[in-house]
CSV table of C-alpha atoms and ligand atoms in Angstrom, one decimal:
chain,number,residue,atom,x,y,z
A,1,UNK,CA,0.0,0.0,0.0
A,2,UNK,CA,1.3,3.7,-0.3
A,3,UNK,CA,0.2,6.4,1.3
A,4,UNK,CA,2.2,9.5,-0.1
A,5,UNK,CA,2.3,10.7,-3.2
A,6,UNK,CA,4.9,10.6,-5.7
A,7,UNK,CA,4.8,12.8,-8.9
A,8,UNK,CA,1.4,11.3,-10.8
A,9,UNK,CA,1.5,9.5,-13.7
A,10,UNK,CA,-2.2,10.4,-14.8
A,11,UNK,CA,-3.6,13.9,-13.4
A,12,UNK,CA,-7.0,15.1,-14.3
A,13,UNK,CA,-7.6,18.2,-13.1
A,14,UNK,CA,-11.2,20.9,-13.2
A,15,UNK,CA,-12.6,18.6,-15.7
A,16,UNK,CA,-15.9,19.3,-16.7
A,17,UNK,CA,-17.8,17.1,-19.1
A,18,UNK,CA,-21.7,17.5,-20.9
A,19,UNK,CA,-23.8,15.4,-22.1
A,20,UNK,CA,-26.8,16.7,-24.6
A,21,UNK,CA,-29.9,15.7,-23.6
A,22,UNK,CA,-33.5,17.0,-24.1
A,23,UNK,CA,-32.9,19.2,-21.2
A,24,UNK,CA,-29.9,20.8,-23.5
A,25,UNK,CA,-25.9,20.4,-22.3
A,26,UNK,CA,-25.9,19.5,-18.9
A,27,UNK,CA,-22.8,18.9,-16.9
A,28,UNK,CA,-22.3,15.7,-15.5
A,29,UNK,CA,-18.8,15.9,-14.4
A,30,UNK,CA,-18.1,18.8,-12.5
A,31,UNK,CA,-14.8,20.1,-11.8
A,32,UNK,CA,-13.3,16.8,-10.7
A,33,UNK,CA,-9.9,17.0,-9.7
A,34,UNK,CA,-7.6,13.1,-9.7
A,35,UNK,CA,-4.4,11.9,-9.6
A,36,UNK,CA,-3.0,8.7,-10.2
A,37,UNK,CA,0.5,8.2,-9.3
A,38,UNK,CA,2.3,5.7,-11.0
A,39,UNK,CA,1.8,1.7,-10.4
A,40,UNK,CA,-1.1,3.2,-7.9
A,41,UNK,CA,-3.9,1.7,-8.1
A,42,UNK,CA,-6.8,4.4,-7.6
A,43,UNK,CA,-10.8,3.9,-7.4
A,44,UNK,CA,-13.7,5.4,-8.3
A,45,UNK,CA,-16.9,4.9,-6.3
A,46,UNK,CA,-20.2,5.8,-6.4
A,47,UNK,CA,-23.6,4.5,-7.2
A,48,UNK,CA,-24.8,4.3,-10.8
A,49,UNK,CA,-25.5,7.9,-12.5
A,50,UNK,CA,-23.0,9.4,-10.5
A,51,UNK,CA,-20.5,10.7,-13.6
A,52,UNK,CA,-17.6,7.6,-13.2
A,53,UNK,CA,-17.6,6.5,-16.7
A,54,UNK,CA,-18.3,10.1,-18.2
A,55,UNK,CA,-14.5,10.3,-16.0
A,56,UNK,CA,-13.3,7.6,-17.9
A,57,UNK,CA,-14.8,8.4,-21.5
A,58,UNK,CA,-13.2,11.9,-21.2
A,59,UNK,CA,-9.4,10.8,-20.3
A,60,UNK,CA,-9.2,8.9,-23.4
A,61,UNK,CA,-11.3,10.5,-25.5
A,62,UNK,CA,-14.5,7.9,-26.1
A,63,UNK,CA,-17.1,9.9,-25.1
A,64,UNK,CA,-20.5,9.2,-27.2
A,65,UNK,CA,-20.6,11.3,-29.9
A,66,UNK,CA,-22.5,13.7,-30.7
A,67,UNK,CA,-23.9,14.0,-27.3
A,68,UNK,CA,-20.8,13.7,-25.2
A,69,UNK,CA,-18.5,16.9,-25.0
A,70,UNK,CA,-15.8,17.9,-22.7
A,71,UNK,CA,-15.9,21.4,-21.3
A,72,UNK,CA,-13.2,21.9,-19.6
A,73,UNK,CA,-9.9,20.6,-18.0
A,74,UNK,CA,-7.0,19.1,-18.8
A,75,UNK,CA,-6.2,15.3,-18.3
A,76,UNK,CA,-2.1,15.1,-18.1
A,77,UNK,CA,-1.0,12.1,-18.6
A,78,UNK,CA,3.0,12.2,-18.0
A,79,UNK,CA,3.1,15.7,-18.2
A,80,UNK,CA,0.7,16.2,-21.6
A,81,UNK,CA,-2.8,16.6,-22.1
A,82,UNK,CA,-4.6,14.1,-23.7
A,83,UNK,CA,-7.8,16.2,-24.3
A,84,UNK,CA,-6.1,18.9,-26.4
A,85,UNK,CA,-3.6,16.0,-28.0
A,86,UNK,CA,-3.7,15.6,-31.7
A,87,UNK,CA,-5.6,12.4,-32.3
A,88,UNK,CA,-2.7,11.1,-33.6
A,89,UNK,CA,-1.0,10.9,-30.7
A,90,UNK,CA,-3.5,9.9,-28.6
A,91,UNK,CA,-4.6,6.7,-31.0
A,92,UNK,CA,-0.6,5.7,-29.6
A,93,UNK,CA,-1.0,6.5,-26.0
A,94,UNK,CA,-4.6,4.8,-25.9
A,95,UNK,CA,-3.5,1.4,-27.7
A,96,UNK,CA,0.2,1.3,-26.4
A,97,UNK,CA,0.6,3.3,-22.9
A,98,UNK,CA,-3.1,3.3,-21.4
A,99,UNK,CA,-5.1,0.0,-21.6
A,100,UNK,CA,-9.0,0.5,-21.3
A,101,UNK,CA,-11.2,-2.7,-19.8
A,102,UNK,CA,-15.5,-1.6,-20.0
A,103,UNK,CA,-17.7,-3.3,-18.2
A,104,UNK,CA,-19.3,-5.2,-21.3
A,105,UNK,CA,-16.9,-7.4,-23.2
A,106,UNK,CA,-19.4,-8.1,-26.0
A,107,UNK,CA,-19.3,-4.1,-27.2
A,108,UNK,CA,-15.7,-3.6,-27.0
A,109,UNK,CA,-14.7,-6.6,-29.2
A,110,UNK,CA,-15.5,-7.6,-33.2
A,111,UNK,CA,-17.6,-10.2,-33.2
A,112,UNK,CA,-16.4,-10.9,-36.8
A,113,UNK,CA,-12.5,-11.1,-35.5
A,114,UNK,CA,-10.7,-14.3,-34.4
A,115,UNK,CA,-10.1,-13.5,-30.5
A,116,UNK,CA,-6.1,-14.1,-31.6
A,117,UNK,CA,-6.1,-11.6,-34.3
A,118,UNK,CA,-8.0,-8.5,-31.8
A,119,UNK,CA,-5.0,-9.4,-29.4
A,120,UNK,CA,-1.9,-9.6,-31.7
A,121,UNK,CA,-3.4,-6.3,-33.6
A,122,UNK,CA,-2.0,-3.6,-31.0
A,123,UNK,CA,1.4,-5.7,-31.2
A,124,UNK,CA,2.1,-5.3,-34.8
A,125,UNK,CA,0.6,-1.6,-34.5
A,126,UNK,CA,2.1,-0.1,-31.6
A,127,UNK,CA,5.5,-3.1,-30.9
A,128,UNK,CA,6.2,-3.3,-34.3
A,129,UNK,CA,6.2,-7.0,-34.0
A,130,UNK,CA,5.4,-9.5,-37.2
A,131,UNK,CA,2.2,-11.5,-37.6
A,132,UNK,CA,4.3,-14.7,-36.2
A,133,UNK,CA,6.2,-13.1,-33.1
A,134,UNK,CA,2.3,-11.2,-32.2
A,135,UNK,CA,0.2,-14.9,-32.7
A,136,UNK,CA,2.8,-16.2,-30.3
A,137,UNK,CA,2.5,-13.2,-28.1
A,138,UNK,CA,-1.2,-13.6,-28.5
A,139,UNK,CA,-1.3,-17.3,-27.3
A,140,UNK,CA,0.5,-16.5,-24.2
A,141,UNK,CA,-1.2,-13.8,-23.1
A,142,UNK,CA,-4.5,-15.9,-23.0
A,143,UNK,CA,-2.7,-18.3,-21.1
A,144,UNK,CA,-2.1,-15.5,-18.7
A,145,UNK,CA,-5.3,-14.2,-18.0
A,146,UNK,CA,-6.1,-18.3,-17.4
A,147,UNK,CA,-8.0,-18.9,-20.6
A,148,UNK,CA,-8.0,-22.7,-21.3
A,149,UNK,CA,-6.7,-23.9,-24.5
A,150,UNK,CA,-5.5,-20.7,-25.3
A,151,UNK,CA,-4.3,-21.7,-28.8
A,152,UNK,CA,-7.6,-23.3,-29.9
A,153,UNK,CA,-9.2,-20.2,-28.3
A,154,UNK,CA,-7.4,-18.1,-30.3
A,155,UNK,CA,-8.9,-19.3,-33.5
A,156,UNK,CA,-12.0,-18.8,-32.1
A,157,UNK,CA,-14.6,-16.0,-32.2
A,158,UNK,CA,-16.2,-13.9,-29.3
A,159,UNK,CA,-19.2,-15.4,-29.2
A,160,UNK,CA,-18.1,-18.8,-28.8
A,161,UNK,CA,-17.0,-18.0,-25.1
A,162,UNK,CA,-18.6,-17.2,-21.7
A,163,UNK,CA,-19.2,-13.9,-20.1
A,164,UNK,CA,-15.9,-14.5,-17.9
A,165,UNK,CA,-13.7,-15.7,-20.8
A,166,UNK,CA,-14.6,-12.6,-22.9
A,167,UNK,CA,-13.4,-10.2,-19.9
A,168,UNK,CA,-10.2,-12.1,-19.8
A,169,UNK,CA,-9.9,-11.3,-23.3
A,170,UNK,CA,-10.0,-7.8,-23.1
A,171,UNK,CA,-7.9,-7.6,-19.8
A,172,UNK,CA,-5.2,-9.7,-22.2
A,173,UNK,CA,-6.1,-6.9,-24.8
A,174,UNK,CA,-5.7,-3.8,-22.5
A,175,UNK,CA,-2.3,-5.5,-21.2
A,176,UNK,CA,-1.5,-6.7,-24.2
A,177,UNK,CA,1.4,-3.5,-24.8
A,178,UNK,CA,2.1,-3.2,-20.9
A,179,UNK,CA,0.6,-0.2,-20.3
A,180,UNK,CA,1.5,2.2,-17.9
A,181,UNK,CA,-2.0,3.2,-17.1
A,182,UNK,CA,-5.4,0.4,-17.1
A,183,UNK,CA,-8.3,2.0,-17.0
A,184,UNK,CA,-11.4,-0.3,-15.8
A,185,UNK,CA,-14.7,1.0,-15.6
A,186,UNK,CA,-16.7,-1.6,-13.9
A,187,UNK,CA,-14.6,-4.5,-15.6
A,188,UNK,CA,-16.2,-7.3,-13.4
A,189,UNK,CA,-20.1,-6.0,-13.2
A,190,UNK,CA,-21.8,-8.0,-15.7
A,191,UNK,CA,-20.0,-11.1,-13.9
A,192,UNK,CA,-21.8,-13.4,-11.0
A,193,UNK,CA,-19.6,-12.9,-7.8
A,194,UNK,CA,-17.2,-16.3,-8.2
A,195,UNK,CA,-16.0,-14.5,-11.5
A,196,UNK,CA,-15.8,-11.8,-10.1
A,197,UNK,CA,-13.7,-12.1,-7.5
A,198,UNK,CA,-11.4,-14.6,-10.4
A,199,UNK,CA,-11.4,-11.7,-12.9
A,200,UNK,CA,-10.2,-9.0,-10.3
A,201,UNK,CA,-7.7,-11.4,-8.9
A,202,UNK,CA,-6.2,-11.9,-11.8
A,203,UNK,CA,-6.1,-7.9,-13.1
A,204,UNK,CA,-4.2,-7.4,-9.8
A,205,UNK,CA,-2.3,-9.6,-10.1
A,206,UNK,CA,-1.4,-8.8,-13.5
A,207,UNK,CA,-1.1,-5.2,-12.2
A,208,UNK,CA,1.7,-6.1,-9.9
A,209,UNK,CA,3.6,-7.7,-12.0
A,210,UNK,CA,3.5,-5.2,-14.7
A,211,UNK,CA,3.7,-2.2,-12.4
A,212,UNK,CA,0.9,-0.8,-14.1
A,213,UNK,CA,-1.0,1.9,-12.4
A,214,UNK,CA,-4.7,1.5,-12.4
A,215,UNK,CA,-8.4,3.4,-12.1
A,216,UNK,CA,-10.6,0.8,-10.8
A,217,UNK,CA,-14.4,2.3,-11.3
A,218,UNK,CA,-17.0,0.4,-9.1
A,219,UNK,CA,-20.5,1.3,-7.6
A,220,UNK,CA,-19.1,-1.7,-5.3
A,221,UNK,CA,-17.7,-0.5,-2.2
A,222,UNK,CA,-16.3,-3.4,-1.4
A,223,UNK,CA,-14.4,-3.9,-4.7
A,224,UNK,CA,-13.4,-0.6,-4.2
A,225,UNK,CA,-12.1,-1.2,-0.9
A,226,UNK,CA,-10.4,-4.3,-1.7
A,227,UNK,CA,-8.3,-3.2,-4.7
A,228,UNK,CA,-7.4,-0.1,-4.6
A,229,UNK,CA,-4.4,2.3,-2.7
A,230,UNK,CA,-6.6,5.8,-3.5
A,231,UNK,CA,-10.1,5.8,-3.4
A,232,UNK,CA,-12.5,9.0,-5.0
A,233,UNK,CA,-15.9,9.3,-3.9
A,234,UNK,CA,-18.5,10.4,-6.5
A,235,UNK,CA,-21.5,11.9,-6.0
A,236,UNK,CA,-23.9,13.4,-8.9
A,237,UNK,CA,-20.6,14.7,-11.1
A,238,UNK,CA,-18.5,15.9,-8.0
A,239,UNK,CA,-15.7,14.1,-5.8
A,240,UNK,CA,-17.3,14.4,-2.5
A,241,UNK,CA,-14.4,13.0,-0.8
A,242,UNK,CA,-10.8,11.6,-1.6
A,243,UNK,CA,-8.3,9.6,1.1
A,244,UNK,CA,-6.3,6.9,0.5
A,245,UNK,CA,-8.2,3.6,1.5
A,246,UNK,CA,-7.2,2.8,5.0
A,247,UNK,CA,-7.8,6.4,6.2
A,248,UNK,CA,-11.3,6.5,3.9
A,249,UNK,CA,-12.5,3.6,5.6
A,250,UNK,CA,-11.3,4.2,9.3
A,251,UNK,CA,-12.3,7.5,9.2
A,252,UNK,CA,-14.8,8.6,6.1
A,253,UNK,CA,-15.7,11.9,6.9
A,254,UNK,CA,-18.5,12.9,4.4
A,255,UNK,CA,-22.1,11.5,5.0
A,256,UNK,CA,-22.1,10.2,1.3
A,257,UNK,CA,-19.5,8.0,2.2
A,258,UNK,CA,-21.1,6.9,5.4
A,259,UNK,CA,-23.9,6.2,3.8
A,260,UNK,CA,-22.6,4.5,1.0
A,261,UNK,CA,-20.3,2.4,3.4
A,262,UNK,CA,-23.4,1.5,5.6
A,263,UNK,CA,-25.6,0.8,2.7
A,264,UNK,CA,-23.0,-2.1,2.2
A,265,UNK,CA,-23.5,-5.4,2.5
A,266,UNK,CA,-21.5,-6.7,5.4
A,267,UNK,CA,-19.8,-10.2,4.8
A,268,UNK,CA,-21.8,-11.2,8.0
A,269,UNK,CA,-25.4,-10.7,6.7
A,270,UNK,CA,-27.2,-13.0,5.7
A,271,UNK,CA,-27.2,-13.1,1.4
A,272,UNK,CA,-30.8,-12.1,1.0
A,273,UNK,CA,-31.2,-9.2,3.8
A,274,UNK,CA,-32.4,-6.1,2.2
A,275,UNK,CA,-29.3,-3.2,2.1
A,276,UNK,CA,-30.6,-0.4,4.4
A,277,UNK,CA,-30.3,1.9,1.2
A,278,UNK,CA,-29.5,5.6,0.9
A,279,UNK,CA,-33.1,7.0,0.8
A,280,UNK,CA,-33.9,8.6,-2.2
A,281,UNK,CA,-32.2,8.7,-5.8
A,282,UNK,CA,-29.2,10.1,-7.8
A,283,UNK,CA,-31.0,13.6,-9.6
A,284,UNK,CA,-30.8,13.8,-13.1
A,285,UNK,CA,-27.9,16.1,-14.5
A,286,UNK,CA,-30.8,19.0,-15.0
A,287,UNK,CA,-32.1,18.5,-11.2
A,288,UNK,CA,-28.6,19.0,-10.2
A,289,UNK,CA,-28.3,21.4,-7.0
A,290,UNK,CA,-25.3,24.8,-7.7
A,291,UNK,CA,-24.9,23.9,-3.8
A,292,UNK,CA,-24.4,21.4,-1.5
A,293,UNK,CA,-26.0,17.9,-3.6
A,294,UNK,CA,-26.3,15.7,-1.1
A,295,UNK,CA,-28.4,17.8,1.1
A,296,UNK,CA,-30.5,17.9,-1.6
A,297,UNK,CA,-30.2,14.6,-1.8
A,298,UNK,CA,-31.5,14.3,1.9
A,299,UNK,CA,-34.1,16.7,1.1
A,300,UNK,CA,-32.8,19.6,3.3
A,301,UNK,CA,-31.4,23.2,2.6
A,302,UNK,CA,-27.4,23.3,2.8
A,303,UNK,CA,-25.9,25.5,5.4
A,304,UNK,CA,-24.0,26.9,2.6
A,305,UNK,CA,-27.4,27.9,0.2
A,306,UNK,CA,-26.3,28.1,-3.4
A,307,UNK,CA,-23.1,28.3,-2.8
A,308,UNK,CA,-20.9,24.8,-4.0
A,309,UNK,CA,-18.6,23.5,-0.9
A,310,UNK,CA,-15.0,23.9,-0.7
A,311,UNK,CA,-13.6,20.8,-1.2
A,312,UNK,CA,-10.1,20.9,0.7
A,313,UNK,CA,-7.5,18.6,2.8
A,314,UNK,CA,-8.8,17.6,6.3
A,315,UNK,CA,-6.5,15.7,6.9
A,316,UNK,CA,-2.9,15.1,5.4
A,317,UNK,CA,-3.8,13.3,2.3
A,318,UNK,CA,-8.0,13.4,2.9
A,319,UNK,CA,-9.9,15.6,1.4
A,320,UNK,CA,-14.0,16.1,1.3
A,321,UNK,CA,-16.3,18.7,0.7
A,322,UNK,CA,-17.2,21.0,3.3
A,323,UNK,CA,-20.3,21.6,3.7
A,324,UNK,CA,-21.4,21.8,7.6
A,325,UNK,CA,-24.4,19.7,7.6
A,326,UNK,CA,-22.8,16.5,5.5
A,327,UNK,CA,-18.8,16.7,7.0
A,328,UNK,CA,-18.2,17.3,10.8
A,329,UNK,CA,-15.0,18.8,10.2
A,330,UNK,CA,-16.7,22.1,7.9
A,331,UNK,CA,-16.5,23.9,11.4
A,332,UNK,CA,-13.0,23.7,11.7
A,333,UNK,CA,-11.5,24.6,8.2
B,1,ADP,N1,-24.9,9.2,-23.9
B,1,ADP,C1,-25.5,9.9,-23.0
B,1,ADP,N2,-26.3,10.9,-23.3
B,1,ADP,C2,-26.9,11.7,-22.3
B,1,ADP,N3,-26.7,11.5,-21.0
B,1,ADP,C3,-25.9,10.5,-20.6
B,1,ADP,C4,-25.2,9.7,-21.6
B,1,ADP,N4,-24.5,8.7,-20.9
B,1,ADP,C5,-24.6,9.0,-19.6
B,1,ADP,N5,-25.5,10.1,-19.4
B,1,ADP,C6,-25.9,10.7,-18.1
B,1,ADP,O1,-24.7,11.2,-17.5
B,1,ADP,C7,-24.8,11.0,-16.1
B,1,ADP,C8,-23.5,10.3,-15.7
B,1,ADP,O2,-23.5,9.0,-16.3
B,1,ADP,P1,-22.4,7.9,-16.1
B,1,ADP,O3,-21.0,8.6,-16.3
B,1,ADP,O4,-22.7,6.8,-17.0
B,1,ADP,O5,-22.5,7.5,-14.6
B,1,ADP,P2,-21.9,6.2,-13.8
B,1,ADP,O6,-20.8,5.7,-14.6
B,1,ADP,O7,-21.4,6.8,-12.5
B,1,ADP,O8,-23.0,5.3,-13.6
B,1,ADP,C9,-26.1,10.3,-15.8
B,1,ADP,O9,-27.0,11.2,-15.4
B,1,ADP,C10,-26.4,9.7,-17.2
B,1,ADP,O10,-27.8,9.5,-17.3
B,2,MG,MG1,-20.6,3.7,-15.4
């Protein structure tokens, strides 16, 4: 685990993203501020509609077009901005320096492409390496991320394999150049839970060996928890709070985070009790509060009025928004 911070690898900083909907351009990442340092692995976490993936989509550019549009911000990844990068560039850094994993397999890969051909591509593209050297490569990085028969596999097409085999693929894709950077936006969700835990297993270990940093996006706590070094807290397009993971955990500090760590499943509960969920629902981008949007969340007027919180270090390394009524510590900062 670390706990201070060397010099990031991957820094993301006032970003502001919009989608167009029929309520016009709405922001629905808000001045977010991240860093990843490098072989740090770093987590997003927050539930479903909260702005993770519009994160994602807008460091390496995927954002759905026409609707998706970055605002503002700059994403520097070793030092340069990848949202004003020539797309050039950026085609490089996206297949050869930062690997991308999505949560559905299926989309990301051509169904009309052996699964050994998608994998050697990036090799002969980015590594320069021949069609031979790359199948070879190809072979052994399914055997990596534990495919059986990885050389019959290989001749095979996506929809010949399961759910689990198809996000090994694409972890052996994203790894395939040994990235610096993986970015995984919910890579085991559409997985049941024995997968789960397989998949992530193995993309950590993977991570280690490769010294790759990561972002790990989850609505799971829990995956969160058990992953990552950093860990962000979104709520409705705004980093509510940002610690590394022991200090998040021990001593979470904003009440989205205590509710979303006591809306949790506990490993002691039985399977099928309810989760005593955060009351309410994530607004829609054009419900979105200027101030304080969890107490509108919780249905009460912020402290603060209009006005957005500060969001500044509490402690060394912990940072959360302040607003008094959702972060004890407002008073003393
Ligand atoms: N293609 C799109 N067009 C318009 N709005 C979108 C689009 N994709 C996502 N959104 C909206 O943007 C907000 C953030 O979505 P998203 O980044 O997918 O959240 P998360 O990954 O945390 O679940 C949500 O309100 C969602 O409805
Ligand atoms: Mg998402």
């Amino acid at each position: 685990m670390m706990d201070t911070l060397p010099a990031p690898l991957l820094e993301i900083r006032h970003l502001t993203t919009a989608f167009t909907g029929k309520h016009g351009l709405l922001p629905v990442v808000d001045d977010v501020n991240l860093s990843i340092p490098p072989g740090a692995c770093v987590g997003i976490v927050g539930e479903s509609g909260c702005g993770k993936s519009a994160v994602a989509m807008s460091i390496v550019r995927l954002l759905p077009q026409p609707s998706g549009r970055i605002l503002a911000g700059h994403a520097l990844f070793r030092g340069k901005d990848l949202l004003t990068m020539p797309t050039r560039g950026l085609n490089t850094i996206r297949g050869a320096h930062i690997g991308v994993i999505f949560q559905e397999a299926m989309q990301a890969l051509n169904p009309v492409q052996r699964i050994g051909d998608q994998i050697a591509e990036p090799l002969m593209l980015h590594l320069g390496m021949s069609e031979g050297e790359a199948h070879a490569r190809a072979v052994q990085l399914l055997d990596a991320v534990q495919v059986p028969a990885p050389a019959q596999r290989a001749q095979e097409y996506p929809h010949s394999l399961s759910g689990g085999m198809r996000q090994r693929v694409m972890i052996a894709i994203a790894l395939a150049c040994k990235p610096e950077l993986i970015i995984a936006d919910e890579p085991t969700t559409a997985l049941d839970a024995t997968v789960q835990r397989q998949v992530l297993a193995l993309l950590r270990g993977l991570q280690r060996e490769t010294r790759a940093a990561t972002l790990l996006i989850s609505h799971n706590l829990s995956i969160v928890a058990q992953n990552c070094d950093f860990v962000y807290v979104m709520y409705a397009g705004r980093v509510v709070e940002s610690a590394s993971t022991k200090e998040l955990f021990t001593n979470p500090q904003h009440a989205y985070t205590r509710a979303l760590l006591s809306a949790t499943i506990r490993p002691e509960m039985p399977r099928k009790s309810p989760l005593t969920g955060i009351p309410g629902s994530v607004p829609a981008p054009y419900e979105y509060a200027t101030g304080c949007r969890f107490c509108q969340r919780m249905g009460r007027q912020s402290p603060l009025g209009p006005e957005r919180p500060h969001f500044a270090e509490i402690a060394p390394g912990h940072f959360a928004e302040l607003c008094p009524a959702c972060c004890d510590m407002a008073a003393d900062h």
